[in-house]
């Protein structure tokens, strides 16, 4: 079963595709900041029984008219079958889109990150036909962001820093810096902030840092419409909270490229049950259709 923390480590790149160029600077690799990024289908299945899916796939357009495909994989543990799958992903993407593919593997575990960073040759030793060379971001590659000013300059990068350092002693300082940065956002950024609040909680998994994050959210971030804040803050206007949650769901689905019909939109906006909306929001993080959000066909 795919975990919430697994999802957060790659979906943060869907929220801010330019995060890729900023994050991999820590690896000594330079990519131009994309001027646009288009989500593509993550289904790499061919007409045969084996189904293959990459976690996140983006077509990146850069200012110098260069284009490339970014495949992001969230890797929770070592899997010795993965290099072969990654080789398939890259070859398939190159053949399908005729664009250079880049594989980014994001790992919250140091040993897994070290394993994933190895270059794997495919073919006889005297002449390998392919070499899989993923870019890998782990706790040792991405810096700790524990300054509120630094966090405010790049909130998505701070969310990723928190997720990758969730088991480190620095986690508390990162989360406090992130909370301070989120508090500094304007009211117009409330929906965006809600998404990053949720991604942070998901990325922390079942660690002590996750409990600290819930406490921070309960303390003084009541103006956000996140599920975390709703579950812990004092009772407010239920109707307003339901409207905010419905807007969060629609924004999340829009950002993920999920098509929402007028009827489905009306059903989401018309729901006044915060518990139901909370379930829908959680499903919307991974759902590929609104039917999955509603739990239809389960």
Tab-separated table of C-alpha atoms in Angstrom:
chain	number	residue	atom	x	y	z
A	1	UNK	CA	0.000	0.000	0.000
A	2	UNK	CA	1.316	3.435	-0.916
A	3	UNK	CA	1.819	5.566	2.207
A	4	UNK	CA	0.947	9.222	2.650
A	5	UNK	CA	4.589	10.115	3.268
A	6	UNK	CA	5.462	8.365	-0.008
A	7	UNK	CA	2.961	10.568	-1.833
A	8	UNK	CA	4.190	13.819	-0.286
A	9	UNK	CA	7.800	13.274	-1.397
A	10	UNK	CA	6.865	13.401	-5.066
A	11	UNK	CA	3.623	15.405	-5.101
A	12	UNK	CA	5.356	18.499	-3.726
A	13	UNK	CA	6.982	18.710	-7.180
A	14	UNK	CA	3.506	18.812	-8.737
A	15	UNK	CA	2.645	21.830	-6.596
A	16	UNK	CA	5.873	23.631	-7.543
A	17	UNK	CA	7.678	22.028	-10.508
A	18	UNK	CA	10.433	24.653	-10.342
A	19	UNK	CA	11.361	23.151	-6.957
A	20	UNK	CA	13.271	20.513	-8.928
A	21	UNK	CA	15.829	22.997	-10.263
A	22	UNK	CA	16.314	24.581	-6.836
A	23	UNK	CA	16.531	21.312	-4.904
A	24	UNK	CA	19.102	19.532	-7.088
A	25	UNK	CA	21.546	22.425	-6.748
A	26	UNK	CA	22.579	20.623	-3.564
A	27	UNK	CA	23.762	17.790	-5.819
A	28	UNK	CA	25.959	20.103	-7.858
A	29	UNK	CA	23.657	19.755	-10.883
A	30	UNK	CA	22.334	22.838	-12.654
A	31	UNK	CA	19.012	22.959	-14.486
A	32	UNK	CA	17.397	26.115	-15.841
A	33	UNK	CA	14.298	27.275	-13.979
A	34	UNK	CA	11.270	26.077	-15.980
A	35	UNK	CA	8.973	28.774	-17.299
A	36	UNK	CA	6.148	26.242	-17.406
A	37	UNK	CA	5.471	22.633	-16.505
A	38	UNK	CA	2.694	20.420	-17.829
A	39	UNK	CA	1.558	17.357	-15.837
A	40	UNK	CA	1.503	14.222	-17.974
A	41	UNK	CA	-0.169	10.893	-17.361
A	42	UNK	CA	1.861	8.752	-14.984
A	43	UNK	CA	0.584	5.554	-16.602
A	44	UNK	CA	3.437	3.913	-18.521
A	45	UNK	CA	1.479	0.744	-19.215
A	46	UNK	CA	1.701	-0.864	-22.642
A	47	UNK	CA	-0.715	-3.336	-24.191
A	48	UNK	CA	0.533	-6.237	-22.163
A	49	UNK	CA	-0.246	-7.645	-18.687
A	50	UNK	CA	2.524	-5.764	-16.830
A	51	UNK	CA	1.451	-2.341	-15.561
A	52	UNK	CA	4.098	0.256	-14.822
A	53	UNK	CA	3.500	3.679	-13.294
A	54	UNK	CA	5.925	6.427	-12.388
A	55	UNK	CA	5.006	8.467	-9.295
A	56	UNK	CA	5.026	11.941	-10.867
A	57	UNK	CA	5.745	12.917	-14.476
A	58	UNK	CA	6.152	16.504	-15.689
A	59	UNK	CA	7.109	18.030	-19.014
A	60	UNK	CA	9.419	20.903	-18.138
A	61	UNK	CA	9.867	23.911	-20.428
A	62	UNK	CA	12.848	26.173	-19.730
A	63	UNK	CA	13.508	29.767	-20.693
A	64	UNK	CA	16.106	28.837	-23.306
A	65	UNK	CA	13.442	26.837	-25.191
A	66	UNK	CA	14.825	23.599	-23.853
A	67	UNK	CA	12.390	20.858	-22.856
A	68	UNK	CA	12.814	17.693	-20.838
A	69	UNK	CA	10.724	15.153	-18.945
A	70	UNK	CA	11.016	14.934	-15.175
A	71	UNK	CA	10.056	11.594	-13.609
A	72	UNK	CA	9.939	11.752	-9.804
A	73	UNK	CA	10.021	8.557	-7.769
A	74	UNK	CA	9.439	8.473	-3.999
A	75	UNK	CA	11.464	5.536	-2.679
A	76	UNK	CA	10.880	4.348	0.887
A	77	UNK	CA	13.192	1.326	0.935
A	78	UNK	CA	15.722	-0.549	-1.146
A	79	UNK	CA	14.204	-2.558	-3.960
A	80	UNK	CA	16.685	-4.329	-6.189
A	81	UNK	CA	14.108	-4.654	-8.965
A	82	UNK	CA	13.779	-0.877	-9.214
A	83	UNK	CA	16.812	-0.095	-11.427
A	84	UNK	CA	15.336	-2.302	-14.137
A	85	UNK	CA	11.984	-0.533	-13.774
A	86	UNK	CA	13.680	2.862	-13.894
A	87	UNK	CA	15.538	1.872	-17.062
A	88	UNK	CA	12.189	0.916	-18.585
A	89	UNK	CA	10.604	4.217	-17.525
A	90	UNK	CA	13.392	6.289	-19.076
A	91	UNK	CA	13.525	4.302	-22.316
A	92	UNK	CA	9.752	4.297	-22.673
A	93	UNK	CA	9.477	8.025	-22.029
A	94	UNK	CA	12.211	8.839	-24.514
A	95	UNK	CA	10.568	6.685	-27.169
A	96	UNK	CA	7.082	8.045	-26.482
A	97	UNK	CA	7.781	11.769	-26.145
A	98	UNK	CA	11.109	12.133	-27.993
A	99	UNK	CA	12.391	14.328	-25.171
A	100	UNK	CA	15.335	13.762	-22.815
A	101	UNK	CA	14.092	12.187	-19.560
A	102	UNK	CA	15.515	12.891	-16.088
A	103	UNK	CA	14.859	10.574	-13.146
A	104	UNK	CA	14.727	12.122	-9.661
A	105	UNK	CA	14.511	9.709	-6.716
A	106	UNK	CA	13.499	11.224	-3.360
A	107	UNK	CA	14.289	9.234	-0.196
A	108	UNK	CA	13.718	10.122	3.457
A	109	UNK	CA	15.991	7.242	4.521
A	110	UNK	CA	19.757	7.741	4.251
A	111	UNK	CA	20.591	4.135	3.417
A	112	UNK	CA	17.947	4.039	0.731
A	113	UNK	CA	19.256	7.289	-0.732
A	114	UNK	CA	22.819	5.924	-0.856
A	115	UNK	CA	21.560	2.754	-2.546
A	116	UNK	CA	19.457	4.654	-5.094
A	117	UNK	CA	22.359	6.950	-6.033
A	118	UNK	CA	24.446	4.100	-7.480
A	119	UNK	CA	24.930	4.047	-11.226
A	120	UNK	CA	23.592	0.752	-12.576
A	121	UNK	CA	24.984	-0.601	-15.837
A	122	UNK	CA	22.656	-2.740	-17.932
A	123	UNK	CA	24.385	-5.037	-20.379
A	124	UNK	CA	27.624	-7.049	-20.480
A	125	UNK	CA	30.482	-5.573	-18.426
A	126	UNK	CA	32.673	-5.017	-21.474
A	127	UNK	CA	29.993	-2.854	-23.131
A	128	UNK	CA	26.957	-1.816	-21.060
A	129	UNK	CA	24.115	-0.760	-23.331
A	130	UNK	CA	22.435	1.444	-20.732
A	131	UNK	CA	23.447	3.133	-17.508
A	132	UNK	CA	20.777	4.246	-15.055
A	133	UNK	CA	21.930	7.431	-13.317
A	134	UNK	CA	19.178	8.885	-11.120
A	135	UNK	CA	19.484	12.175	-9.324
A	136	UNK	CA	18.837	11.398	-5.664
A	137	UNK	CA	17.618	13.732	-2.931
A	138	UNK	CA	17.903	12.442	0.620
A	139	UNK	CA	18.552	13.915	4.074
A	140	UNK	CA	22.264	14.304	3.326
A	141	UNK	CA	21.677	16.032	-0.012
A	142	UNK	CA	19.013	18.597	0.883
A	143	UNK	CA	20.009	21.237	3.460
A	144	UNK	CA	18.212	21.865	6.727
A	145	UNK	CA	16.098	25.028	6.408
A	146	UNK	CA	15.606	26.284	9.961
A	147	UNK	CA	15.518	30.045	9.389
A	148	UNK	CA	12.075	31.695	9.097
A	149	UNK	CA	13.453	34.146	6.532
A	150	UNK	CA	14.944	31.357	4.419
A	151	UNK	CA	11.748	29.326	4.751
A	152	UNK	CA	9.661	32.308	3.615
A	153	UNK	CA	11.802	32.633	0.477
A	154	UNK	CA	11.034	29.055	-0.574
A	155	UNK	CA	8.141	27.354	1.219
A	156	UNK	CA	7.979	24.265	-1.088
A	157	UNK	CA	11.697	23.603	-0.571
A	158	UNK	CA	11.164	23.914	3.190
A	159	UNK	CA	8.295	21.407	3.024
A	160	UNK	CA	10.623	18.978	1.252
A	161	UNK	CA	13.377	19.673	3.804
A	162	UNK	CA	10.959	18.871	6.632
A	163	UNK	CA	9.886	15.600	4.998
A	164	UNK	CA	13.452	14.425	4.345
A	165	UNK	CA	14.737	15.434	7.812
A	166	UNK	CA	11.654	14.201	9.675
A	167	UNK	CA	13.672	11.786	11.844
A	168	UNK	CA	16.533	14.199	12.507
A	169	UNK	CA	17.015	16.427	15.566
A	170	UNK	CA	16.684	19.410	13.207
A	171	UNK	CA	13.062	18.556	12.383
A	172	UNK	CA	11.627	20.751	15.137
A	173	UNK	CA	13.507	23.840	13.951
A	174	UNK	CA	12.473	23.249	10.335
A	175	UNK	CA	8.799	22.944	11.267
A	176	UNK	CA	8.865	26.100	13.384
A	177	UNK	CA	10.533	28.022	10.557
A	178	UNK	CA	7.967	26.663	8.095
A	179	UNK	CA	5.048	27.624	10.354
A	180	UNK	CA	6.445	31.144	10.667
A	181	UNK	CA	6.732	31.402	6.884
A	182	UNK	CA	3.166	30.195	6.372
A	183	UNK	CA	1.847	32.718	8.883
A	184	UNK	CA	3.414	35.468	6.794
A	185	UNK	CA	1.365	34.597	3.710
A	186	UNK	CA	-1.472	36.861	2.674
A	187	UNK	CA	-5.113	35.846	2.819
A	188	UNK	CA	-5.053	35.393	-0.957
A	189	UNK	CA	-2.549	32.548	-0.495
A	190	UNK	CA	-4.712	30.633	1.992
A	191	UNK	CA	-5.633	27.797	-0.367
A	192	UNK	CA	-2.033	27.305	-1.449
A	193	UNK	CA	-0.917	27.357	2.173
A	194	UNK	CA	-3.507	24.707	3.042
A	195	UNK	CA	-2.052	22.357	0.447
A	196	UNK	CA	1.479	22.758	1.809
A	197	UNK	CA	0.239	22.297	5.391
A	198	UNK	CA	-1.335	18.993	4.370
A	199	UNK	CA	1.711	17.922	2.342
A	200	UNK	CA	3.918	18.634	5.359
A	201	UNK	CA	1.797	16.473	7.637
A	202	UNK	CA	1.676	13.695	5.065
A	203	UNK	CA	5.425	13.894	4.497
A	204	UNK	CA	6.203	13.581	8.215
A	205	UNK	CA	4.536	10.167	8.328
A	206	UNK	CA	4.254	8.496	11.735
A	207	UNK	CA	7.142	10.302	13.397
A	208	UNK	CA	7.300	12.479	16.541
A	209	UNK	CA	7.722	15.441	14.202
A	210	UNK	CA	4.185	14.830	12.900
A	211	UNK	CA	2.744	15.320	16.396
A	212	UNK	CA	4.740	18.531	16.805
A	213	UNK	CA	3.351	19.779	13.491
A	214	UNK	CA	-0.216	19.114	14.646
A	215	UNK	CA	0.477	21.054	17.844
A	216	UNK	CA	1.916	23.973	15.893
A	217	UNK	CA	-1.118	24.009	13.613
A	218	UNK	CA	-3.475	24.018	16.596
A	219	UNK	CA	-1.676	26.875	18.297
A	220	UNK	CA	-1.964	29.845	15.969
A	221	UNK	CA	-2.646	28.932	12.347
A	222	UNK	CA	-6.435	28.983	12.655
A	223	UNK	CA	-6.833	31.074	9.499
A	224	UNK	CA	-5.851	28.092	7.335
A	225	UNK	CA	-8.444	25.645	6.078
A	226	UNK	CA	-6.276	22.516	6.372
A	227	UNK	CA	-7.645	19.298	7.821
A	228	UNK	CA	-5.042	19.454	10.585
A	229	UNK	CA	-6.069	22.938	11.666
A	230	UNK	CA	-9.790	22.135	11.431
A	231	UNK	CA	-9.507	19.106	13.665
A	232	UNK	CA	-7.721	20.990	16.448
A	233	UNK	CA	-8.869	24.598	16.458
A	234	UNK	CA	-11.877	26.044	18.274
A	235	UNK	CA	-15.323	25.804	16.750
A	236	UNK	CA	-16.004	28.484	14.147
A	237	UNK	CA	-18.554	28.954	11.462
A	238	UNK	CA	-19.221	25.465	10.126
A	239	UNK	CA	-20.578	26.728	6.843
A	240	UNK	CA	-17.482	28.832	6.149
A	241	UNK	CA	-15.175	25.956	6.988
A	242	UNK	CA	-17.064	23.623	4.656
A	243	UNK	CA	-16.804	26.133	1.828
A	244	UNK	CA	-13.067	26.478	2.436
A	245	UNK	CA	-12.574	22.722	2.452
A	246	UNK	CA	-14.546	22.336	-0.797
A	247	UNK	CA	-12.348	25.006	-2.404
A	248	UNK	CA	-9.231	23.138	-1.191
A	249	UNK	CA	-10.444	19.916	-2.830
A	250	UNK	CA	-11.201	21.627	-6.133
A	251	UNK	CA	-7.851	23.450	-6.128
A	252	UNK	CA	-5.978	20.233	-5.373
A	253	UNK	CA	-7.744	18.363	-8.181
A	254	UNK	CA	-7.068	21.250	-10.583
A	255	UNK	CA	-3.361	21.315	-9.683
A	256	UNK	CA	-3.148	17.542	-10.222
A	257	UNK	CA	-4.832	17.740	-13.631
A	258	UNK	CA	-7.938	15.756	-12.630
A	259	UNK	CA	-10.959	16.747	-14.753
A	260	UNK	CA	-14.002	17.838	-12.704
A	261	UNK	CA	-17.405	18.015	-14.373
A	262	UNK	CA	-19.949	20.698	-13.479
A	263	UNK	CA	-22.062	18.105	-11.683
A	264	UNK	CA	-19.114	16.848	-9.660
A	265	UNK	CA	-18.097	20.414	-8.818
A	266	UNK	CA	-21.618	21.171	-7.630
A	267	UNK	CA	-21.606	18.048	-5.436
A	268	UNK	CA	-18.323	19.056	-3.783
A	269	UNK	CA	-19.335	22.693	-3.266
A	270	UNK	CA	-22.772	21.683	-2.024
A	271	UNK	CA	-21.469	19.311	0.664
A	272	UNK	CA	-21.697	20.812	4.159
A	273	UNK	CA	-20.378	17.796	6.098
A	274	UNK	CA	-16.809	18.521	7.239
A	275	UNK	CA	-16.126	14.838	7.943
A	276	UNK	CA	-17.116	13.839	4.410
A	277	UNK	CA	-15.117	16.719	2.930
A	278	UNK	CA	-12.110	15.638	4.969
A	279	UNK	CA	-12.318	12.128	3.526
A	280	UNK	CA	-12.671	13.538	0.016
A	281	UNK	CA	-9.627	15.780	0.503
A	282	UNK	CA	-7.493	12.826	1.624
A	283	UNK	CA	-8.600	10.794	-1.394
A	284	UNK	CA	-7.971	13.751	-3.723
A	285	UNK	CA	-4.258	13.626	-2.875
A	286	UNK	CA	-3.873	10.369	-4.818
A	287	UNK	CA	-7.087	9.931	-6.846
A	288	UNK	CA	-6.922	9.832	-10.644
A	289	UNK	CA	-10.612	10.690	-11.052
A	290	UNK	CA	-13.374	12.414	-9.088
A	291	UNK	CA	-15.182	9.068	-8.883
A	292	UNK	CA	-12.265	7.834	-6.754
A	293	UNK	CA	-12.604	10.936	-4.550
A	294	UNK	CA	-16.252	10.049	-3.930
A	295	UNK	CA	-15.307	6.433	-3.237
A	296	UNK	CA	-17.494	5.129	-6.025
A	297	UNK	CA	-16.898	1.572	-7.113
A	298	UNK	CA	-15.154	0.577	-3.850
